[in-house]
Amino acid sequence: MARVVVLVGLMGSGKTAVGRRLAARIGASFRDTDDLVVERAGKSVRQIFADAGEETFRVLESAALTDVLAARGDVVIAAAGGVVLSATNRAAIQASASHVVWLDADVATLGERTRHGAHRPLLDGDAEGRLGEMRAARSALYGEIANHRVDTTGKSIDDVVTEVASLIELEPAS
Ligand code: S3P
């Protein structure tokens, strides 16, 4: 049975950085739903939001999620922060994933980690304020589908990779 590890969590939680290293560590391939959306659209996430709006972005995002979940072989997937907003996406993750890991952090940490990237239009303006609202609105959704929650506050990427690797090693893939 192929292993499908899905990392969920807010922007700045470390899904991409952790996912890439975790995949290398466990010999899996790595996919990122944002990367696939950008590749297919031929433009950045910010440009998609500007040209077509969030609703269209969410449609592209759901299509990308469906496709990465259908990949063959062992895979680690960094699922963009907003995928959990759709009940269909949540059900698709639960149906296909062997392990769903929610990477969490406090709002100050999320704000610090997202400070340098210009590619997150939803964080324009008061980024910490927005992250706080999103954390309040989405935590229940991440919690609904996750097998594990890992608090990444104050931890290095390698620490988190080690923690996640041991968590998913502890239980048989389903
Ligand atoms: C979003 C998260 C971003 C990106 C877009 C919207 C969100 O992805 O898809 O800016 O709604 O949480 P990351 O979580 O990979 O940063």
JSON list of C-alpha atoms and ligand atoms in Angstrom, two decimals:
[
{"chain": "A", "resi": 1, "resn": "MET", "atom": "CA", "xyz": [0.00, 0.00, 0.00]},
{"chain": "A", "resi": 2, "resn": "ALA", "atom": "CA", "xyz": [1.46, 3.38, -0.99]},
{"chain": "A", "resi": 3, "resn": "ARG", "atom": "CA", "xyz": [1.88, 5.87, 1.79]},
{"chain": "A", "resi": 4, "resn": "VAL", "atom": "CA", "xyz": [0.18, 9.21, 1.34]},
{"chain": "A", "resi": 5, "resn": "VAL", "atom": "CA", "xyz": [1.18, 11.72, 4.00]},
{"chain": "A", "resi": 6, "resn": "VAL", "atom": "CA", "xyz": [-0.76, 14.99, 3.89]},
{"chain": "A", "resi": 7, "resn": "LEU", "atom": "CA", "xyz": [0.47, 18.04, 5.78]},
{"chain": "A", "resi": 8, "resn": "VAL", "atom": "CA", "xyz": [-2.18, 20.62, 6.58]},
{"chain": "A", "resi": 9, "resn": "GLY", "atom": "CA", "xyz": [-2.04, 23.89, 8.48]},
{"chain": "A", "resi": 10, "resn": "LEU", "atom": "CA", "xyz": [-1.95, 27.64, 8.10]},
{"chain": "A", "resi": 11, "resn": "MET", "atom": "CA", "xyz": [0.43, 29.70, 6.03]},
{"chain": "A", "resi": 12, "resn": "GLY", "atom": "CA", "xyz": [3.76, 29.76, 7.84]},
{"chain": "A", "resi": 13, "resn": "SER", "atom": "CA", "xyz": [3.23, 26.46, 9.61]},
{"chain": "A", "resi": 14, "resn": "GLY", "atom": "CA", "xyz": [6.10, 24.91, 7.64]},
{"chain": "A", "resi": 15, "resn": "LYS", "atom": "CA", "xyz": [4.22, 22.51, 5.36]},
{"chain": "A", "resi": 16, "resn": "THR", "atom": "CA", "xyz": [6.46, 23.01, 2.34]},
{"chain": "A", "resi": 17, "resn": "ALA", "atom": "CA", "xyz": [9.81, 23.10, 4.12]},
{"chain": "A", "resi": 18, "resn": "VAL", "atom": "CA", "xyz": [8.94, 20.17, 6.38]},
{"chain": "A", "resi": 19, "resn": "GLY", "atom": "CA", "xyz": [7.24, 18.23, 3.58]},
{"chain": "A", "resi": 20, "resn": "ARG", "atom": "CA", "xyz": [10.23, 18.46, 1.28]},
{"chain": "A", "resi": 21, "resn": "ARG", "atom": "CA", "xyz": [12.65, 17.18, 3.92]},
{"chain": "A", "resi": 22, "resn": "LEU", "atom": "CA", "xyz": [10.25, 14.57, 5.25]},
{"chain": "A", "resi": 23, "resn": "ALA", "atom": "CA", "xyz": [9.79, 13.18, 1.74]},
{"chain": "A", "resi": 24, "resn": "ALA", "atom": "CA", "xyz": [13.56, 12.89, 1.29]},
{"chain": "A", "resi": 25, "resn": "ARG", "atom": "CA", "xyz": [13.86, 11.25, 4.70]},
{"chain": "A", "resi": 26, "resn": "ILE", "atom": "CA", "xyz": [11.24, 8.56, 4.07]},
{"chain": "A", "resi": 27, "resn": "GLY", "atom": "CA", "xyz": [12.02, 8.06, 0.38]},
{"chain": "A", "resi": 28, "resn": "ALA", "atom": "CA", "xyz": [8.75, 9.50, -0.91]},
{"chain": "A", "resi": 29, "resn": "SER", "atom": "CA", "xyz": [8.08, 12.05, -3.62]},
{"chain": "A", "resi": 30, "resn": "PHE", "atom": "CA", "xyz": [6.95, 15.54, -2.64]},
{"chain": "A", "resi": 31, "resn": "ARG", "atom": "CA", "xyz": [4.02, 17.52, -4.05]},
{"chain": "A", "resi": 32, "resn": "ASP", "atom": "CA", "xyz": [2.72, 20.96, -3.14]},
{"chain": "A", "resi": 33, "resn": "THR", "atom": "CA", "xyz": [-0.77, 21.96, -4.24]},
{"chain": "A", "resi": 34, "resn": "ASP", "atom": "CA", "xyz": [0.18, 25.63, -4.69]},
{"chain": "A", "resi": 35, "resn": "ASP", "atom": "CA", "xyz": [3.07, 24.66, -6.98]},
{"chain": "A", "resi": 36, "resn": "LEU", "atom": "CA", "xyz": [0.74, 22.63, -9.16]},
{"chain": "A", "resi": 37, "resn": "VAL", "atom": "CA", "xyz": [-1.81, 25.46, -9.35]},
{"chain": "A", "resi": 38, "resn": "VAL", "atom": "CA", "xyz": [0.93, 27.92, -10.33]},
{"chain": "A", "resi": 39, "resn": "GLU", "atom": "CA", "xyz": [2.41, 25.54, -12.91]},
{"chain": "A", "resi": 40, "resn": "ARG", "atom": "CA", "xyz": [-0.96, 24.95, -14.55]},
{"chain": "A", "resi": 41, "resn": "ALA", "atom": "CA", "xyz": [-2.11, 28.55, -14.50]},
{"chain": "A", "resi": 42, "resn": "GLY", "atom": "CA", "xyz": [1.25, 29.86, -15.66]},
{"chain": "A", "resi": 43, "resn": "LYS", "atom": "CA", "xyz": [1.07, 32.62, -13.06]},
{"chain": "A", "resi": 44, "resn": "SER", "atom": "CA", "xyz": [1.64, 33.20, -9.39]},
{"chain": "A", "resi": 45, "resn": "VAL", "atom": "CA", "xyz": [-0.95, 32.71, -6.65]},
{"chain": "A", "resi": 46, "resn": "ARG", "atom": "CA", "xyz": [-1.03, 36.48, -6.19]},
{"chain": "A", "resi": 47, "resn": "GLN", "atom": "CA", "xyz": [-1.67, 37.01, -9.90]},
{"chain": "A", "resi": 48, "resn": "ILE", "atom": "CA", "xyz": [-4.46, 34.41, -9.95]},
{"chain": "A", "resi": 49, "resn": "PHE", "atom": "CA", "xyz": [-6.15, 36.17, -7.02]},
{"chain": "A", "resi": 50, "resn": "ALA", "atom": "CA", "xyz": [-5.74, 39.53, -8.79]},
{"chain": "A", "resi": 51, "resn": "ASP", "atom": "CA", "xyz": [-6.95, 38.39, -12.23]},
{"chain": "A", "resi": 52, "resn": "ALA", "atom": "CA", "xyz": [-9.62, 35.85, -11.38]},
{"chain": "A", "resi": 53, "resn": "GLY", "atom": "CA", "xyz": [-10.40, 36.18, -7.67]},
{"chain": "A", "resi": 54, "resn": "GLU", "atom": "CA", "xyz": [-10.27, 33.84, -4.71]},
{"chain": "A", "resi": 55, "resn": "GLU", "atom": "CA", "xyz": [-13.22, 31.75, -5.83]},
{"chain": "A", "resi": 56, "resn": "THR", "atom": "CA", "xyz": [-11.45, 30.76, -9.05]},
{"chain": "A", "resi": 57, "resn": "PHE", "atom": "CA", "xyz": [-8.26, 30.10, -7.14]},
{"chain": "A", "resi": 58, "resn": "ARG", "atom": "CA", "xyz": [-10.19, 27.70, -4.87]},
{"chain": "A", "resi": 59, "resn": "VAL", "atom": "CA", "xyz": [-11.50, 25.79, -7.89]},
{"chain": "A", "resi": 60, "resn": "LEU", "atom": "CA", "xyz": [-7.95, 25.40, -9.25]},
{"chain": "A", "resi": 61, "resn": "GLU", "atom": "CA", "xyz": [-6.76, 24.42, -5.80]},
{"chain": "A", "resi": 62, "resn": "SER", "atom": "CA", "xyz": [-9.36, 21.66, -5.46]},
{"chain": "A", "resi": 63, "resn": "ALA", "atom": "CA", "xyz": [-8.40, 20.27, -8.87]},
{"chain": "A", "resi": 64, "resn": "ALA", "atom": "CA", "xyz": [-4.73, 20.27, -7.88]},
{"chain": "A", "resi": 65, "resn": "LEU", "atom": "CA", "xyz": [-5.52, 18.53, -4.61]},
{"chain": "A", "resi": 66, "resn": "THR", "atom": "CA", "xyz": [-7.52, 15.82, -6.36]},
{"chain": "A", "resi": 67, "resn": "ASP", "atom": "CA", "xyz": [-4.63, 15.19, -8.72]},
{"chain": "A", "resi": 68, "resn": "VAL", "atom": "CA", "xyz": [-1.87, 15.05, -6.14]},
{"chain": "A", "resi": 69, "resn": "LEU", "atom": "CA", "xyz": [-3.96, 12.70, -4.00]},
{"chain": "A", "resi": 70, "resn": "ALA", "atom": "CA", "xyz": [-4.30, 10.37, -6.98]},
{"chain": "A", "resi": 71, "resn": "ALA", "atom": "CA", "xyz": [-0.51, 10.11, -7.47]},
{"chain": "A", "resi": 72, "resn": "ARG", "atom": "CA", "xyz": [1.00, 6.64, -7.40]},
{"chain": "A", "resi": 73, "resn": "GLY", "atom": "CA", "xyz": [3.67, 5.59, -4.93]},
{"chain": "A", "resi": 74, "resn": "ASP", "atom": "CA", "xyz": [4.70, 7.05, -1.62]},
{"chain": "A", "resi": 75, "resn": "VAL", "atom": "CA", "xyz": [4.10, 10.76, -1.47]},
{"chain": "A", "resi": 76, "resn": "VAL", "atom": "CA", "xyz": [4.23, 13.64, 0.98]},
{"chain": "A", "resi": 77, "resn": "ILE", "atom": "CA", "xyz": [1.76, 16.39, 0.09]},
{"chain": "A", "resi": 78, "resn": "ALA", "atom": "CA", "xyz": [1.88, 19.96, 1.35]},
{"chain": "A", "resi": 79, "resn": "ALA", "atom": "CA", "xyz": [-1.77, 20.96, 1.09]},
{"chain": "A", "resi": 80, "resn": "ALA", "atom": "CA", "xyz": [-2.18, 24.74, 0.91]},
{"chain": "A", "resi": 81, "resn": "GLY", "atom": "CA", "xyz": [-3.68, 26.36, 3.98]},
{"chain": "A", "resi": 82, "resn": "GLY", "atom": "CA", "xyz": [-7.13, 26.91, 2.51]},
{"chain": "A", "resi": 83, "resn": "VAL", "atom": "CA", "xyz": [-7.88, 23.41, 1.19]},
{"chain": "A", "resi": 84, "resn": "VAL", "atom": "CA", "xyz": [-9.77, 22.55, 4.36]},
{"chain": "A", "resi": 85, "resn": "LEU", "atom": "CA", "xyz": [-12.39, 25.22, 3.66]},
{"chain": "A", "resi": 86, "resn": "SER", "atom": "CA", "xyz": [-14.11, 22.82, 1.27]},
{"chain": "A", "resi": 87, "resn": "ALA", "atom": "CA", "xyz": [-15.94, 19.82, 2.74]},
{"chain": "A", "resi": 88, "resn": "THR", "atom": "CA", "xyz": [-15.27, 17.98, -0.53]},
{"chain": "A", "resi": 89, "resn": "ASN", "atom": "CA", "xyz": [-11.53, 18.58, -0.15]},
{"chain": "A", "resi": 90, "resn": "ARG", "atom": "CA", "xyz": [-11.62, 17.44, 3.46]},
{"chain": "A", "resi": 91, "resn": "ALA", "atom": "CA", "xyz": [-13.40, 14.23, 2.49]},
{"chain": "A", "resi": 92, "resn": "ALA", "atom": "CA", "xyz": [-10.95, 13.63, -0.38]},
{"chain": "A", "resi": 93, "resn": "ILE", "atom": "CA", "xyz": [-7.99, 13.98, 1.99]},
{"chain": "A", "resi": 94, "resn": "GLN", "atom": "CA", "xyz": [-9.53, 11.63, 4.50]},
{"chain": "A", "resi": 95, "resn": "ALA", "atom": "CA", "xyz": [-10.34, 9.07, 1.82]},
{"chain": "A", "resi": 96, "resn": "SER", "atom": "CA", "xyz": [-6.84, 9.03, 0.31]},
{"chain": "A", "resi": 97, "resn": "ALA", "atom": "CA", "xyz": [-4.37, 9.84, 3.06]},
{"chain": "A", "resi": 98, "resn": "SER", "atom": "CA", "xyz": [-2.58, 7.27, 5.18]},
{"chain": "A", "resi": 99, "resn": "HIS", "atom": "CA", "xyz": [-1.67, 10.04, 7.62]},
{"chain": "A", "resi": 100, "resn": "VAL", "atom": "CA", "xyz": [-2.88, 13.60, 7.98]},
{"chain": "A", "resi": 101, "resn": "VAL", "atom": "CA", "xyz": [-0.59, 15.79, 10.07]},
{"chain": "A", "resi": 102, "resn": "TRP", "atom": "CA", "xyz": [-1.62, 19.27, 11.16]},
{"chain": "A", "resi": 103, "resn": "LEU", "atom": "CA", "xyz": [1.34, 21.60, 11.60]},
{"chain": "A", "resi": 104, "resn": "ASP", "atom": "CA", "xyz": [0.35, 24.35, 13.99]},
{"chain": "A", "resi": 105, "resn": "ALA", "atom": "CA", "xyz": [2.14, 27.32, 15.56]},
{"chain": "A", "resi": 106, "resn": "ASP", "atom": "CA", "xyz": [1.19, 30.38, 17.53]},
{"chain": "A", "resi": 107, "resn": "VAL", "atom": "CA", "xyz": [0.15, 33.46, 15.59]},
{"chain": "A", "resi": 108, "resn": "ALA", "atom": "CA", "xyz": [3.36, 35.40, 16.33]},
{"chain": "A", "resi": 109, "resn": "THR", "atom": "CA", "xyz": [5.41, 32.54, 14.88]},
{"chain": "A", "resi": 110, "resn": "LEU", "atom": "CA", "xyz": [3.20, 32.23, 11.81]},
{"chain": "A", "resi": 111, "resn": "GLY", "atom": "CA", "xyz": [3.48, 36.00, 11.31]},
{"chain": "A", "resi": 112, "resn": "GLU", "atom": "CA", "xyz": [7.25, 35.93, 11.62]},
{"chain": "A", "resi": 113, "resn": "ARG", "atom": "CA", "xyz": [7.62, 33.05, 9.16]},
{"chain": "A", "resi": 114, "resn": "THR", "atom": "CA", "xyz": [5.39, 34.65, 6.54]},
{"chain": "A", "resi": 115, "resn": "ARG", "atom": "CA", "xyz": [6.88, 38.12, 6.83]},
{"chain": "A", "resi": 116, "resn": "HIS", "atom": "CA", "xyz": [9.32, 37.80, 3.94]},
{"chain": "A", "resi": 117, "resn": "GLY", "atom": "CA", "xyz": [7.17, 36.18, 1.27]},
{"chain": "A", "resi": 118, "resn": "ALA", "atom": "CA", "xyz": [5.18, 38.42, -1.07]},
{"chain": "A", "resi": 119, "resn": "HIS", "atom": "CA", "xyz": [3.18, 35.54, -2.53]},
{"chain": "A", "resi": 120, "resn": "ARG", "atom": "CA", "xyz": [0.34, 35.42, -0.01]},
{"chain": "A", "resi": 121, "resn": "PRO", "atom": "CA", "xyz": [-2.32, 37.96, -0.98]},
{"chain": "A", "resi": 122, "resn": "LEU", "atom": "CA", "xyz": [-4.56, 37.09, 1.96]},
{"chain": "A", "resi": 123, "resn": "LEU", "atom": "CA", "xyz": [-1.90, 38.41, 4.32]},
{"chain": "A", "resi": 124, "resn": "ASP", "atom": "CA", "xyz": [-1.62, 41.86, 2.77]},
{"chain": "A", "resi": 125, "resn": "GLY", "atom": "CA", "xyz": [-1.97, 44.57, 5.41]},
{"chain": "A", "resi": 126, "resn": "ASP", "atom": "CA", "xyz": [-2.33, 43.27, 8.95]},
{"chain": "A", "resi": 127, "resn": "ALA", "atom": "CA", "xyz": [-0.82, 39.80, 8.46]},
{"chain": "A", "resi": 128, "resn": "GLU", "atom": "CA", "xyz": [-0.91, 38.78, 12.11]},
{"chain": "A", "resi": 129, "resn": "GLY", "atom": "CA", "xyz": [-4.50, 39.93, 12.44]},
{"chain": "A", "resi": 130, "resn": "ARG", "atom": "CA", "xyz": [-5.50, 37.87, 9.41]},
{"chain": "A", "resi": 131, "resn": "LEU", "atom": "CA", "xyz": [-3.57, 34.83, 10.65]},
{"chain": "A", "resi": 132, "resn": "GLY", "atom": "CA", "xyz": [-5.30, 35.12, 14.01]},
{"chain": "A", "resi": 133, "resn": "GLU", "atom": "CA", "xyz": [-8.71, 35.17, 12.34]},
{"chain": "A", "resi": 134, "resn": "MET", "atom": "CA", "xyz": [-7.81, 32.24, 10.12]},
{"chain": "A", "resi": 135, "resn": "ARG", "atom": "CA", "xyz": [-6.45, 30.25, 13.02]},
{"chain": "A", "resi": 136, "resn": "ALA", "atom": "CA", "xyz": [-9.71, 30.78, 14.91]},
{"chain": "A", "resi": 137, "resn": "ALA", "atom": "CA", "xyz": [-11.83, 29.93, 11.88]},
{"chain": "A", "resi": 138, "resn": "ARG", "atom": "CA", "xyz": [-9.87, 26.95, 10.61]},
{"chain": "A", "resi": 139, "resn": "SER", "atom": "CA", "xyz": [-8.44, 25.11, 13.61]},
{"chain": "A", "resi": 140, "resn": "ALA", "atom": "CA", "xyz": [-11.56, 22.98, 13.96]},
{"chain": "A", "resi": 141, "resn": "LEU", "atom": "CA", "xyz": [-11.32, 22.03, 10.29]},
{"chain": "A", "resi": 142, "resn": "TYR", "atom": "CA", "xyz": [-7.67, 21.00, 10.53]},
{"chain": "A", "resi": 143, "resn": "GLY", "atom": "CA", "xyz": [-8.49, 19.12, 13.72]},
{"chain": "A", "resi": 144, "resn": "GLU", "atom": "CA", "xyz": [-11.41, 17.35, 12.04]},
{"chain": "A", "resi": 145, "resn": "ILE", "atom": "CA", "xyz": [-9.22, 15.62, 9.47]},
{"chain": "A", "resi": 146, "resn": "ALA", "atom": "CA", "xyz": [-5.85, 15.35, 11.22]},
{"chain": "A", "resi": 147, "resn": "ASN", "atom": "CA", "xyz": [-4.54, 12.20, 12.88]},
{"chain": "A", "resi": 148, "resn": "HIS", "atom": "CA", "xyz": [-1.88, 14.27, 14.61]},
{"chain": "A", "resi": 149, "resn": "ARG", "atom": "CA", "xyz": [-1.31, 17.88, 15.57]},
{"chain": "A", "resi": 150, "resn": "VAL", "atom": "CA", "xyz": [2.30, 19.01, 15.88]},
{"chain": "A", "resi": 151, "resn": "ASP", "atom": "CA", "xyz": [3.02, 22.35, 17.52]},
{"chain": "A", "resi": 152, "resn": "THR", "atom": "CA", "xyz": [5.97, 23.72, 15.56]},
{"chain": "A", "resi": 153, "resn": "THR", "atom": "CA", "xyz": [6.40, 26.87, 17.67]},
{"chain": "A", "resi": 154, "resn": "GLY", "atom": "CA", "xyz": [10.06, 27.31, 18.56]},
{"chain": "A", "resi": 155, "resn": "LYS", "atom": "CA", "xyz": [11.12, 24.18, 16.67]},
{"chain": "A", "resi": 156, "resn": "SER", "atom": "CA", "xyz": [13.52, 23.90, 13.75]},
{"chain": "A", "resi": 157, "resn": "ILE", "atom": "CA", "xyz": [12.45, 22.32, 10.49]},
{"chain": "A", "resi": 158, "resn": "ASP", "atom": "CA", "xyz": [14.58, 19.27, 11.25]},
{"chain": "A", "resi": 159, "resn": "ASP", "atom": "CA", "xyz": [13.02, 18.91, 14.72]},
{"chain": "A", "resi": 160, "resn": "VAL", "atom": "CA", "xyz": [9.57, 18.91, 13.16]},
{"chain": "A", "resi": 161, "resn": "VAL", "atom": "CA", "xyz": [10.59, 16.45, 10.44]},
{"chain": "A", "resi": 162, "resn": "THR", "atom": "CA", "xyz": [11.91, 14.07, 13.09]},
{"chain": "A", "resi": 163, "resn": "GLU", "atom": "CA", "xyz": [8.73, 14.43, 15.14]},
{"chain": "A", "resi": 164, "resn": "VAL", "atom": "CA", "xyz": [6.45, 13.81, 12.18]},
{"chain": "A", "resi": 165, "resn": "ALA", "atom": "CA", "xyz": [8.55, 10.90, 10.91]},
{"chain": "A", "resi": 166, "resn": "SER", "atom": "CA", "xyz": [8.34, 9.19, 14.27]},
{"chain": "A", "resi": 167, "resn": "LEU", "atom": "CA", "xyz": [4.61, 9.81, 14.57]},
{"chain": "A", "resi": 168, "resn": "ILE", "atom": "CA", "xyz": [3.85, 8.25, 11.23]},
{"chain": "A", "resi": 169, "resn": "GLU", "atom": "CA", "xyz": [6.22, 5.38, 11.82]},
{"chain": "A", "resi": 170, "resn": "LEU", "atom": "CA", "xyz": [4.42, 4.53, 15.04]},
{"chain": "A", "resi": 171, "resn": "GLU", "atom": "CA", "xyz": [1.19, 3.58, 13.37]},
{"chain": "A", "resi": 172, "resn": "PRO", "atom": "CA", "xyz": [0.68, 1.28, 10.42]},
{"chain": "A", "resi": 173, "resn": "ALA", "atom": "CA", "xyz": [-0.28, 3.00, 7.18]},
{"chain": "A", "resi": 174, "resn": "SER", "atom": "CA", "xyz": [-3.99, 2.60, 6.52]},
{"chain": "B", "resi": 1, "resn": "S3P", "atom": "C1", "xyz": [-3.81, 30.28, 1.44]},
{"chain": "B", "resi": 1, "resn": "S3P", "atom": "C2", "xyz": [-2.60, 29.63, 1.61]},
{"chain": "B", "resi": 1, "resn": "S3P", "atom": "C3", "xyz": [-1.49, 29.72, 0.64]},
{"chain": "B", "resi": 1, "resn": "S3P", "atom": "C4", "xyz": [-2.03, 29.98, -0.77]},
{"chain": "B", "resi": 1, "resn": "S3P", "atom": "C5", "xyz": [-2.95, 31.17, -0.78]},
{"chain": "B", "resi": 1, "resn": "S3P", "atom": "C6", "xyz": [-4.11, 31.04, 0.20]},
{"chain": "B", "resi": 1, "resn": "S3P", "atom": "C7", "xyz": [-4.84, 30.17, 2.51]},
{"chain": "B", "resi": 1, "resn": "S3P", "atom": "O1", "xyz": [-0.75, 28.50, 0.64]},
{"chain": "B", "resi": 1, "resn": "S3P", "atom": "O2", "xyz": [-2.69, 28.86, -1.26]},
{"chain": "B", "resi": 1, "resn": "S3P", "atom": "O3", "xyz": [-2.18, 32.31, -0.51]},
{"chain": "B", "resi": 1, "resn": "S3P", "atom": "O4", "xyz": [-6.02, 30.48, 2.25]},
{"chain": "B", "resi": 1, "resn": "S3P", "atom": "O5", "xyz": [-4.50, 29.74, 3.64]},
{"chain": "B", "resi": 1, "resn": "S3P", "atom": "P1", "xyz": [0.28, 28.04, 1.82]},
{"chain": "B", "resi": 1, "resn": "S3P", "atom": "O6", "xyz": [-0.51, 27.55, 2.97]},
{"chain": "B", "resi": 1, "resn": "S3P", "atom": "O7", "xyz": [1.06, 26.95, 1.17]},
{"chain": "B", "resi": 1, "resn": "S3P", "atom": "O8", "xyz": [1.11, 29.24, 2.14]}
]
